[in-house]
Amino acid sequence: MVKVTFIHSDGREETVDGRVGDSVMATALANDVEGIVGECGGSMMCATCHCYVDDGWSERSGDRMDGEEDMLDCAASELRPTSRLSCQIKLSEGLSGLVVYLPEAQL
Amino acid sequence: MTLIEGHRSITPADGIPVFDVDPYDPAILRDPMEYYAELRALGPVVFIPRYSVLAVGRYEETKTVFSDHENFVSSRGVGLNDFKLEKPWRAPSIILEVDPPDHARTRKIMARALSPKVVKTMAESFRTVAEELVDRVLARGTIEAVTELAEAFPTRVFPKAVGMKDSHARHLVDYGAMVFNAVGPDNALRREAMARAGEIVPWINAACTRDRLTDDGLGALVYAAADTGEITEDEAAMLVRSFLSAGVDTTVTGIGSALWCLSQNPEAWEALKADPSLARPCFEEVLRMTSPVHTFCRTANRATEIAGYPVSEGTKVLCVLGAANFDPEKWPDPDRFDINRRPVGHLAFGVGIHGCVGQNIARGELEAILGVMAERVARIEPAGEPTWRPNNGIRALDRLPLKLIPN
């Protein structure tokens, strides 16, 4: 199991267990974490699973994927250097403890 | 080498259950539910001797095979024909029937052209057309919804969105149906569809050239990528052709299926009327329930495995998306149409790098038509038996008689 902490825009924190190989988006949905929509199911065709990766984790969670910028450009909330599509962050053992911040809106 | 339907004949690994069925039998294409259930019940992967193919229909395996673009490629065709062994009926699509790294180049251009941001700019014009059509059918009362709404809406808004100067509603719908019939075996459906290729294909190809497109549509966005050198002018024409292959018949089917679901489930209609913002989640459930594209193939490009069973190179695998979207292991009470289900992860738009690139525009179209109907139509009632139009790749209604009662 990989621990992932989601911090909502109001400061509320939720820590859930994810499976290695699952995306952060799928982990949020499987655990009923509000604030991640994931409309396209992970095909990188929408920007409704937008999150901000905690500074301490940005290196380990990797760079944006090819094409991810174009979709992030469509996000409903402010874009920051730490913005990622959570469907493109795959959980590994090394990511246990990952902290991501959720934007105010996804749609 | 023995070929069957243009692909290698295989000997399945020991232990893979044999399913003696013709998935392309028109009776099954009309009403596939029993076939789906049997496919899932037999095992994680089955062998279908009639076409010498493997098939998957449980959610987990279907998702895994469909998104594993390294072992199960698209470049050898997403139908029964193996493009490596037989010449395809048309030049292969440079986005659908291609693998990485080539795929990323064209995908990026299409994803940008069809992004949520671009689709948002179309919302108002989609709504205006939806209002006009809905008012017209409401005045008529009893309608045939496939022609009067499901076909009428996309054939009005989509060519305009692409920026087509030439539009021919019938050719556009029939071209889509032809492309989808072509993914099946050499059966009567495919032959009848192909018999019309001589009439339709030249029209389609001509309509994709730069001089037949306006400078403010999706087509122009694609040709702009030719100007910057990302793709060639010929490739731009091919990508515009992809709009027409995949963007009309599919949304026609989506609208028809949505109206069918809503006419069968009055409580869902009530819920949508009470909160028209449910139009988008409602459409997701329609997609899960009806899986417009019911089956696409992948081809094993090397010796690999499915659910622990060895799979030899050149094996065609039917990925039965319609069966996966009804898998009770994934979807509790799958027969129940629940517009509050939020079925994220359904496979109706595929999954992975080849996931439908036009899904935002499909959602935009459905949001417009369902949203306007929810505001203006009190009730939708069946006015006769719906009939389905069998197709090797897409499950669409042929006729849907409905009675619409205004507010």
Coordinates of C-alpha atoms in Angstrom, one line a residue:
Chain A
M1 CA 0.0 0.0 0.0
V2 CA 1.1 3.5 -0.8
K3 CA -0.1 6.4 1.5
V4 CA -1.4 9.5 -0.3
T5 CA -2.5 12.6 1.4
F6 CA -4.9 15.0 -0.3
I7 CA -5.2 18.5 1.1
H8 CA -8.4 20.2 0.1
S9 CA -8.6 23.9 -0.8
D10 CA -10.2 24.6 2.7
G11 CA -7.2 22.9 4.4
R12 CA -9.0 19.7 5.2
E13 CA -6.6 16.7 5.0
E14 CA -7.4 13.1 3.9
T15 CA -4.9 10.3 3.9
V16 CA -5.8 7.2 1.9
D17 CA -4.2 3.9 0.8
G18 CA -3.4 3.5 -2.9
R19 CA -2.1 0.5 -4.9
V20 CA 1.2 0.5 -6.7
G21 CA 0.5 1.1 -10.4
D22 CA -2.7 3.0 -9.8
S23 CA -2.8 6.7 -10.6
V24 CA -3.3 9.4 -8.0
M25 CA -6.6 10.2 -9.8
A26 CA -7.8 6.5 -9.6
T27 CA -6.7 6.4 -5.9
A28 CA -8.8 9.5 -5.1
L29 CA -11.9 8.1 -6.9
A30 CA -11.5 4.7 -5.3
N31 CA -11.5 6.4 -1.9
D32 CA -14.3 8.9 -2.5
V33 CA -11.9 11.8 -2.2
E34 CA -14.0 14.8 -3.3
G35 CA -12.3 17.4 -5.5
I36 CA -11.0 15.0 -8.2
V37 CA -13.5 14.5 -11.1
G38 CA -11.5 12.5 -13.6
E39 CA -14.1 12.9 -16.4
C40 CA -12.1 11.3 -19.2
G41 CA -11.0 8.4 -17.1
G42 CA -7.3 9.0 -17.5
S43 CA -6.8 9.4 -21.2
M44 CA -5.4 12.9 -20.7
M45 CA -8.3 14.5 -22.6
C46 CA -9.6 16.7 -19.8
A47 CA -8.2 18.7 -16.9
T48 CA -10.6 17.6 -14.1
C49 CA -8.1 15.7 -12.0
H50 CA -5.8 18.8 -11.6
C51 CA -3.7 18.8 -8.5
Y52 CA -0.7 20.6 -7.1
V53 CA 2.1 18.4 -6.0
D54 CA 3.7 19.3 -2.6
D55 CA 7.1 20.9 -3.2
G56 CA 8.8 18.1 -1.3
W57 CA 7.4 15.6 -3.7
S58 CA 7.6 17.3 -7.1
E59 CA 10.9 15.7 -8.0
R60 CA 9.9 12.2 -7.1
S61 CA 6.6 12.4 -8.8
G62 CA 8.3 13.1 -12.1
D63 CA 7.9 15.6 -14.9
R64 CA 4.8 16.4 -16.8
M65 CA 4.0 13.9 -19.6
D66 CA 4.1 14.7 -23.3
G67 CA 0.8 16.6 -24.0
E68 CA 0.0 17.2 -20.4
E69 CA 0.7 20.9 -20.6
D70 CA -1.9 21.4 -23.3
M71 CA -4.6 19.9 -21.1
L72 CA -3.4 21.7 -17.9
D73 CA -3.9 24.8 -20.0
C74 CA -7.7 24.0 -19.9
A75 CA -7.8 23.6 -16.1
A76 CA -10.6 25.5 -14.2
S77 CA -8.3 26.7 -11.4
E78 CA -5.0 28.6 -11.4
L79 CA -2.0 26.9 -13.0
R80 CA 1.1 26.7 -10.9
P81 CA 4.6 25.3 -11.5
T82 CA 3.6 22.3 -9.4
S83 CA 0.3 21.6 -11.4
R84 CA -0.1 18.1 -12.6
L85 CA -2.9 15.9 -14.0
S86 CA -3.2 13.4 -11.2
C87 CA -4.1 10.7 -13.7
Q88 CA -0.5 10.9 -15.0
I89 CA 1.1 10.3 -11.6
K90 CA 1.5 6.5 -11.1
L91 CA 2.0 5.3 -7.6
S92 CA 5.2 3.4 -6.7
E93 CA 6.6 2.3 -3.3
G94 CA 8.8 5.4 -3.5
L95 CA 5.8 7.7 -3.5
S96 CA 4.4 6.5 -0.2
G97 CA 3.6 9.6 1.8
L98 CA 2.9 11.7 -1.3
V99 CA 1.1 14.9 -0.5
V100 CA -1.0 16.7 -3.2
Y101 CA -3.1 19.8 -2.9
L102 CA -6.5 20.0 -4.6
P103 CA -7.6 23.1 -6.5
E104 CA -10.8 25.1 -5.6
A105 CA -12.6 23.9 -8.8
Q106 CA -12.2 21.3 -11.5
L107 CA -15.0 22.3 -13.8
Chain B
M1 CA 0.3 -19.4 -43.6
T2 CA -3.4 -19.8 -43.2
L3 CA -5.2 -16.6 -42.9
I4 CA -8.7 -16.1 -41.6
E5 CA -10.4 -12.8 -42.0
G6 CA -7.1 -11.4 -43.0
H7 CA -5.2 -12.5 -39.9
R8 CA -3.2 -15.4 -38.7
S9 CA -5.1 -18.5 -37.7
I10 CA -4.0 -19.4 -34.1
T11 CA -3.9 -22.5 -31.8
P12 CA -5.0 -21.2 -28.4
A13 CA -3.0 -22.1 -25.3
D14 CA -4.2 -25.0 -23.2
G15 CA -6.9 -24.1 -20.8
I16 CA -8.4 -21.1 -22.7
P17 CA -12.2 -21.8 -22.8
V18 CA -13.7 -22.2 -26.3
F19 CA -16.7 -20.0 -27.1
D20 CA -18.6 -21.3 -30.1
V21 CA -20.3 -18.0 -31.2
D22 CA -20.4 -15.5 -34.0
P23 CA -20.1 -12.2 -32.2
Y24 CA -21.0 -10.5 -35.6
D25 CA -24.3 -12.4 -36.0
P26 CA -26.9 -9.6 -36.6
A27 CA -29.1 -11.1 -33.9
I28 CA -26.2 -10.7 -31.4
L29 CA -25.3 -7.2 -32.7
R30 CA -29.0 -6.2 -32.1
D31 CA -29.2 -7.6 -28.6
P32 CA -25.7 -8.5 -27.2
M33 CA -26.5 -8.9 -23.5
E34 CA -26.6 -12.7 -23.4
Y35 CA -23.4 -12.9 -25.4
Y36 CA -21.7 -10.4 -23.1
A37 CA -22.7 -12.4 -20.0
E38 CA -21.6 -15.7 -21.4
L39 CA -18.3 -14.2 -22.6
R40 CA -17.6 -12.9 -19.0
A41 CA -18.8 -16.1 -17.4
L42 CA -16.5 -18.4 -19.5
G43 CA -13.3 -16.9 -18.3
P44 CA -10.9 -14.0 -18.4
V45 CA -10.1 -14.8 -22.0
V46 CA -11.8 -17.1 -24.5
F47 CA -11.1 -18.6 -27.9
I48 CA -13.7 -18.0 -30.7
P49 CA -13.0 -20.7 -33.3
R50 CA -15.2 -19.2 -36.0
Y51 CA -12.7 -16.3 -36.5
S52 CA -9.7 -17.9 -34.8
V53 CA -9.4 -15.0 -32.3
L54 CA -9.2 -14.5 -28.6
A55 CA -11.8 -12.3 -26.8
V56 CA -11.9 -10.5 -23.5
G57 CA -15.0 -9.1 -21.9
R58 CA -14.3 -8.9 -18.1
Y59 CA -13.5 -5.4 -17.0
E60 CA -10.0 -5.9 -15.7
E61 CA -8.7 -7.9 -18.7
T62 CA -10.4 -5.7 -21.3
K63 CA -9.0 -2.6 -19.7
T64 CA -5.5 -4.2 -19.4
V65 CA -5.4 -5.5 -23.0
F66 CA -6.9 -2.4 -24.5
S67 CA -4.4 0.0 -22.8
D68 CA -1.3 -2.2 -23.2
H69 CA -0.1 -0.6 -26.4
E70 CA 3.3 -2.2 -26.1
N71 CA 2.1 -5.8 -26.4
F72 CA -1.2 -5.2 -28.1
V73 CA -0.8 -2.8 -30.9
S74 CA -3.2 -0.8 -33.0
S75 CA -1.0 -0.4 -36.0
R76 CA -2.0 -3.8 -37.3
G77 CA -5.6 -2.6 -37.4
V78 CA -8.4 -2.4 -34.8
G79 CA -10.6 -4.8 -36.7
L80 CA -10.1 -8.4 -37.7
N81 CA -7.7 -7.7 -40.6
D82 CA -4.0 -7.7 -39.8
F83 CA -2.6 -4.8 -41.7
K84 CA 0.8 -6.5 -41.5
L85 CA -0.5 -9.4 -43.6
E86 CA -3.2 -7.8 -45.8
K87 CA -3.7 -4.5 -47.4
P88 CA -6.3 -2.5 -45.5
W89 CA -9.4 -1.2 -47.3
R90 CA -8.3 2.4 -46.9
A91 CA -5.0 4.1 -46.0
P92 CA -4.7 3.4 -42.2
S93 CA -5.6 6.2 -39.9
I94 CA -2.6 8.1 -38.7
I95 CA -4.0 8.5 -35.2
L96 CA -6.1 5.4 -34.6
E97 CA -4.1 2.7 -36.4
V98 CA -0.6 3.8 -35.4
D99 CA 1.7 3.1 -32.4
P100 CA 4.1 5.2 -30.3
P101 CA 6.2 7.1 -31.0
D102 CA 4.5 8.1 -34.3
H103 CA 1.1 8.2 -32.5
A104 CA 2.1 11.0 -30.0
R105 CA 2.8 13.4 -32.8
T106 CA -0.6 13.3 -34.4
R107 CA -2.4 12.7 -31.1
K108 CA -1.1 15.9 -29.6
I109 CA -2.4 17.9 -32.6
M110 CA -5.8 16.4 -32.3
A111 CA -6.0 16.6 -28.5
R112 CA -5.1 20.3 -28.8
A113 CA -7.8 20.9 -31.5
L114 CA -10.4 19.1 -29.4
S115 CA -9.4 20.3 -25.9
P116 CA -12.0 21.3 -23.3
K117 CA -11.0 24.9 -23.9
V118 CA -11.8 24.7 -27.7
V119 CA -15.0 22.8 -27.1
K120 CA -16.2 25.5 -24.6
T121 CA -16.1 28.1 -27.3
M122 CA -18.7 26.0 -29.2
A123 CA -21.2 25.6 -26.3
E124 CA -23.3 28.6 -27.3
S125 CA -23.7 27.5 -31.0
F126 CA -24.5 23.9 -29.9
R127 CA -27.1 25.3 -27.6
T128 CA -28.7 27.5 -30.2
V129 CA -29.1 24.5 -32.6
A130 CA -30.3 22.3 -29.8
E131 CA -33.0 24.8 -28.9
E132 CA -34.2 25.1 -32.5
L133 CA -34.3 21.3 -33.0
V134 CA -36.0 20.6 -29.7
D135 CA -38.7 23.3 -30.3
R136 CA -39.3 21.8 -33.7
V137 CA -39.8 18.2 -32.5
L138 CA -41.8 19.4 -29.5
A139 CA -44.3 21.0 -31.9
R140 CA -44.6 17.7 -33.7
G141 CA -45.2 15.6 -30.5
T142 CA -44.6 12.1 -31.8
I143 CA -41.3 11.7 -33.6
E144 CA -38.8 9.3 -34.9
A145 CA -35.9 10.3 -32.7
V146 CA -33.1 8.7 -34.6
T147 CA -33.7 10.9 -37.7
E148 CA -35.2 13.9 -36.1
L149 CA -32.8 14.4 -33.2
A150 CA -30.0 11.9 -33.1
E151 CA -28.9 12.4 -36.7
A152 CA -30.2 15.9 -37.1
F153 CA -28.1 17.5 -34.3
P154 CA -24.6 16.2 -35.0
T155 CA -25.0 16.6 -38.8
R156 CA -25.9 20.3 -38.1
V157 CA -23.2 21.2 -35.5
F158 CA -20.3 19.0 -36.3
P159 CA -19.5 19.9 -40.0
K160 CA -19.8 23.5 -38.9
A161 CA -17.4 22.9 -36.0
V162 CA -14.9 21.3 -38.4
G163 CA -15.4 24.2 -40.8
M164 CA -16.6 22.1 -43.7
K165 CA -17.8 24.1 -46.7
D166 CA -19.5 21.0 -48.1
S167 CA -21.9 19.1 -46.0
H168 CA -23.9 16.0 -46.8
A169 CA -25.6 14.6 -43.8
R170 CA -26.3 11.2 -45.3
H171 CA -22.7 10.7 -46.5
L172 CA -21.3 11.7 -43.2
V173 CA -23.5 9.3 -41.2
D174 CA -23.0 6.5 -43.7
Y175 CA -19.2 7.0 -43.9
G176 CA -19.0 6.5 -40.1
A177 CA -21.1 3.4 -40.3
M178 CA -18.9 2.1 -43.1
V179 CA -15.7 2.7 -41.1
F180 CA -17.2 0.8 -38.2
N181 CA -18.6 -2.1 -40.3
A182 CA -15.1 -2.5 -41.7
V183 CA -13.7 -3.6 -38.4
G184 CA -15.7 -6.8 -38.6
P185 CA -15.5 -9.9 -40.7
D186 CA -16.3 -10.1 -44.4
N187 CA -20.0 -10.6 -43.7
A188 CA -23.1 -9.1 -45.3
L189 CA -23.0 -6.0 -43.2
R190 CA -19.4 -5.2 -44.2
R191 CA -20.1 -6.0 -47.9
E192 CA -23.2 -3.9 -48.1
A193 CA -21.4 -1.0 -46.4
M194 CA -18.4 -1.3 -48.7
A195 CA -20.5 -1.5 -51.8
R196 CA -21.2 2.2 -51.2
A197 CA -17.5 3.2 -50.7
G198 CA -17.2 4.2 -54.4
E199 CA -19.9 6.8 -53.9
I200 CA -19.0 8.1 -50.4
V201 CA -15.2 7.9 -50.0
P202 CA -14.3 10.3 -52.9
W203 CA -16.7 12.8 -51.5
I204 CA -15.2 12.4 -48.0
N205 CA -11.6 12.8 -49.2
A206 CA -12.5 15.9 -51.3
A207 CA -14.2 17.5 -48.3
C208 CA -11.0 17.1 -46.2
T209 CA -8.8 19.3 -48.4
R210 CA -7.7 22.7 -47.2
D211 CA -9.7 24.7 -49.8
R212 CA -12.9 23.0 -48.7
L213 CA -12.5 24.2 -45.1
T214 CA -13.1 27.5 -43.5
D215 CA -10.3 29.2 -41.6
D216 CA -12.0 29.2 -38.2
G217 CA -12.9 25.6 -37.5
L218 CA -11.2 22.5 -36.1
G219 CA -10.0 21.6 -39.6
A220 CA -8.1 24.9 -39.8
L221 CA -6.5 24.1 -36.4
V222 CA -5.2 20.9 -37.8
Y223 CA -3.9 22.5 -41.0
A224 CA -2.2 25.2 -38.8
A225 CA 0.0 22.3 -37.6
A226 CA 1.0 21.7 -41.2
D227 CA 2.1 25.3 -41.5
T228 CA 4.4 25.0 -38.5
G229 CA 5.9 21.9 -39.9
E230 CA 4.6 19.5 -37.2
I231 CA 2.8 17.4 -39.9
T232 CA 2.6 17.5 -43.7
E233 CA -0.4 18.9 -45.6
D234 CA -1.4 15.3 -46.6
E235 CA -1.3 14.3 -42.9
A236 CA -3.5 17.2 -42.0
A237 CA -6.0 16.0 -44.6
M238 CA -5.8 12.5 -43.0
L239 CA -6.5 13.9 -39.6
V240 CA -9.5 15.9 -40.9
R241 CA -10.7 12.6 -42.3
S242 CA -10.4 11.2 -38.8
F243 CA -12.9 13.8 -37.6
L244 CA -15.4 12.6 -40.1
S245 CA -14.8 8.9 -39.5
A246 CA -15.2 9.1 -35.8
G247 CA -17.1 12.2 -35.0
V248 CA -20.5 11.8 -36.6
D249 CA -21.9 8.3 -36.4
T250 CA -20.6 8.0 -32.9
T251 CA -22.4 11.0 -31.5
V252 CA -25.5 10.2 -33.5
T253 CA -25.5 6.9 -31.6
G254 CA -24.8 8.5 -28.3
I255 CA -27.8 10.8 -28.6
G256 CA -30.1 8.0 -29.8
S257 CA -29.0 5.8 -26.9
A258 CA -29.4 8.6 -24.4
L259 CA -33.0 9.2 -25.5
W260 CA -33.6 5.5 -25.4
C261 CA -32.3 5.2 -21.8
L262 CA -34.2 8.2 -20.7
S263 CA -37.5 7.1 -22.3
Q264 CA -37.2 3.8 -20.6
N265 CA -36.4 5.3 -17.2
P266 CA -38.8 8.1 -16.3
E267 CA -37.4 8.5 -12.8
A268 CA -34.0 9.4 -14.4
W269 CA -35.7 11.9 -16.6
E270 CA -37.4 13.5 -13.5
A271 CA -34.0 13.7 -11.8
L272 CA -32.4 15.3 -14.9
K273 CA -35.2 17.8 -15.1
A274 CA -34.9 18.7 -11.4
D275 CA -31.2 19.3 -12.0
P276 CA -30.1 19.8 -15.6
S277 CA -26.5 20.0 -14.5
L278 CA -26.7 16.2 -14.3
A279 CA -26.7 16.1 -18.2
R280 CA -22.9 15.3 -18.2
P281 CA -23.0 12.5 -15.6
C282 CA -26.2 11.2 -17.2
F283 CA -24.3 10.9 -20.5
E284 CA -21.5 8.9 -18.8
E285 CA -24.1 6.4 -17.5
V286 CA -25.6 6.2 -21.0
L287 CA -22.2 5.4 -22.4
R288 CA -21.6 2.7 -19.8
M289 CA -25.0 1.2 -20.4
T290 CA -24.9 1.3 -24.2
S291 CA -21.2 1.3 -25.3
P292 CA -21.7 2.8 -28.7
V293 CA -18.4 1.3 -29.9
H294 CA -19.0 -2.3 -28.7
T295 CA -15.8 -4.0 -29.9
F296 CA -12.4 -3.0 -31.2
C297 CA -9.5 -5.4 -31.7
R298 CA -5.9 -5.3 -30.8
T299 CA -3.1 -7.4 -32.2
A300 CA -0.4 -9.2 -30.2
N301 CA 2.8 -7.8 -31.7
R302 CA 5.0 -10.3 -29.8
A303 CA 4.5 -13.4 -27.7
T304 CA 2.8 -12.2 -24.6
E305 CA 0.0 -13.3 -22.1
I306 CA -3.5 -12.5 -21.0
A307 CA -4.5 -13.4 -17.4
G308 CA -1.6 -15.9 -17.3
Y309 CA -2.4 -17.6 -20.6
P310 CA 0.3 -17.5 -23.3
V311 CA -0.7 -15.5 -26.4
S312 CA 1.2 -15.9 -29.6
E313 CA 2.5 -13.2 -31.9
G314 CA -0.1 -12.1 -34.5
T315 CA -3.1 -13.1 -32.4
K316 CA -6.1 -10.8 -32.8
V317 CA -7.9 -10.0 -29.5
L318 CA -11.5 -8.8 -29.5
C319 CA -11.8 -6.3 -26.7
V320 CA -15.5 -6.3 -26.0
L321 CA -16.0 -3.0 -24.4
G322 CA -19.8 -3.5 -24.1
A323 CA -19.3 -6.6 -22.0
A324 CA -16.7 -4.9 -19.8
N325 CA -19.1 -2.0 -19.1
F326 CA -21.6 -4.4 -17.8
D327 CA -19.2 -6.5 -15.6
P328 CA -20.9 -6.9 -12.2
E329 CA -17.5 -7.2 -10.6
K330 CA -16.8 -3.6 -11.5
W331 CA -20.3 -2.1 -11.7
P332 CA -22.7 -3.0 -8.9
D333 CA -26.1 -3.8 -10.3
P334 CA -25.0 -3.1 -13.9
D335 CA -28.4 -3.4 -15.4
R336 CA -29.7 -0.4 -13.4
F337 CA -29.5 3.0 -15.2
D338 CA -28.4 5.4 -12.5
I339 CA -27.5 8.9 -13.6
N340 CA -25.9 9.5 -10.2
R341 CA -23.5 6.5 -10.7
R342 CA -20.6 8.6 -12.0
P343 CA -19.0 5.6 -13.8
V344 CA -15.5 7.0 -14.2
G345 CA -13.4 4.4 -15.9
H346 CA -16.1 3.0 -18.2
L347 CA -14.6 1.9 -21.5
A348 CA -17.0 3.4 -23.9
F349 CA -14.4 6.0 -25.0
G350 CA -11.6 3.4 -24.7
V351 CA -8.7 3.8 -22.3
G352 CA -5.0 4.7 -22.5
I353 CA -3.2 6.5 -25.3
H354 CA -5.9 5.7 -27.8
G355 CA -8.8 6.9 -25.6
C356 CA -11.3 8.8 -27.7
V357 CA -9.7 12.1 -28.6
G358 CA -13.1 13.6 -29.5
Q359 CA -14.7 12.8 -26.1
N360 CA -14.9 16.5 -25.1
I361 CA -16.9 17.5 -28.2
A362 CA -19.2 14.4 -27.7
R363 CA -19.8 15.6 -24.1
G364 CA -20.4 19.1 -25.3
E365 CA -23.0 18.0 -27.9
L366 CA -24.8 15.8 -25.4
E367 CA -24.8 18.4 -22.7
A368 CA -26.4 20.9 -25.1
I369 CA -29.1 18.6 -26.4
L370 CA -30.0 16.9 -23.0
G371 CA -29.7 20.2 -21.2
V372 CA -32.2 22.0 -23.6
M373 CA -34.5 19.0 -23.5
A374 CA -34.5 18.8 -19.7
E375 CA -35.6 22.5 -19.6
R376 CA -38.4 22.2 -22.2
V377 CA -39.7 18.6 -22.3
A378 CA -41.9 17.5 -19.4
R379 CA -41.9 13.8 -20.4
I380 CA -40.4 11.4 -22.9
E381 CA -42.5 8.3 -23.6
P382 CA -41.9 5.4 -26.0
A383 CA -44.3 5.5 -28.9
G384 CA -43.5 2.1 -30.4
E385 CA -40.8 -0.5 -30.4
P386 CA -37.3 0.8 -30.9
T387 CA -35.2 -1.2 -33.4
W388 CA -31.4 -1.5 -33.5
R389 CA -29.2 -1.2 -36.6
P390 CA -26.7 -4.0 -36.5
N391 CA -23.1 -2.9 -37.2
N392 CA -19.8 -4.7 -36.7
G393 CA -18.3 -2.0 -34.6
I394 CA -21.0 0.2 -33.3
R395 CA -24.3 -0.5 -31.6
A396 CA -26.8 2.1 -32.8
L397 CA -30.5 2.5 -32.9
D398 CA -32.2 2.4 -36.3
R399 CA -35.6 3.7 -35.2
L400 CA -36.7 5.2 -31.9
P401 CA -40.4 6.3 -31.9
L402 CA -41.0 8.7 -29.1
K403 CA -43.7 10.9 -27.8
L404 CA -42.5 14.2 -26.3
I405 CA -44.7 16.1 -23.9
P406 CA -43.8 19.8 -23.5
N407 CA -43.7 21.5 -20.1

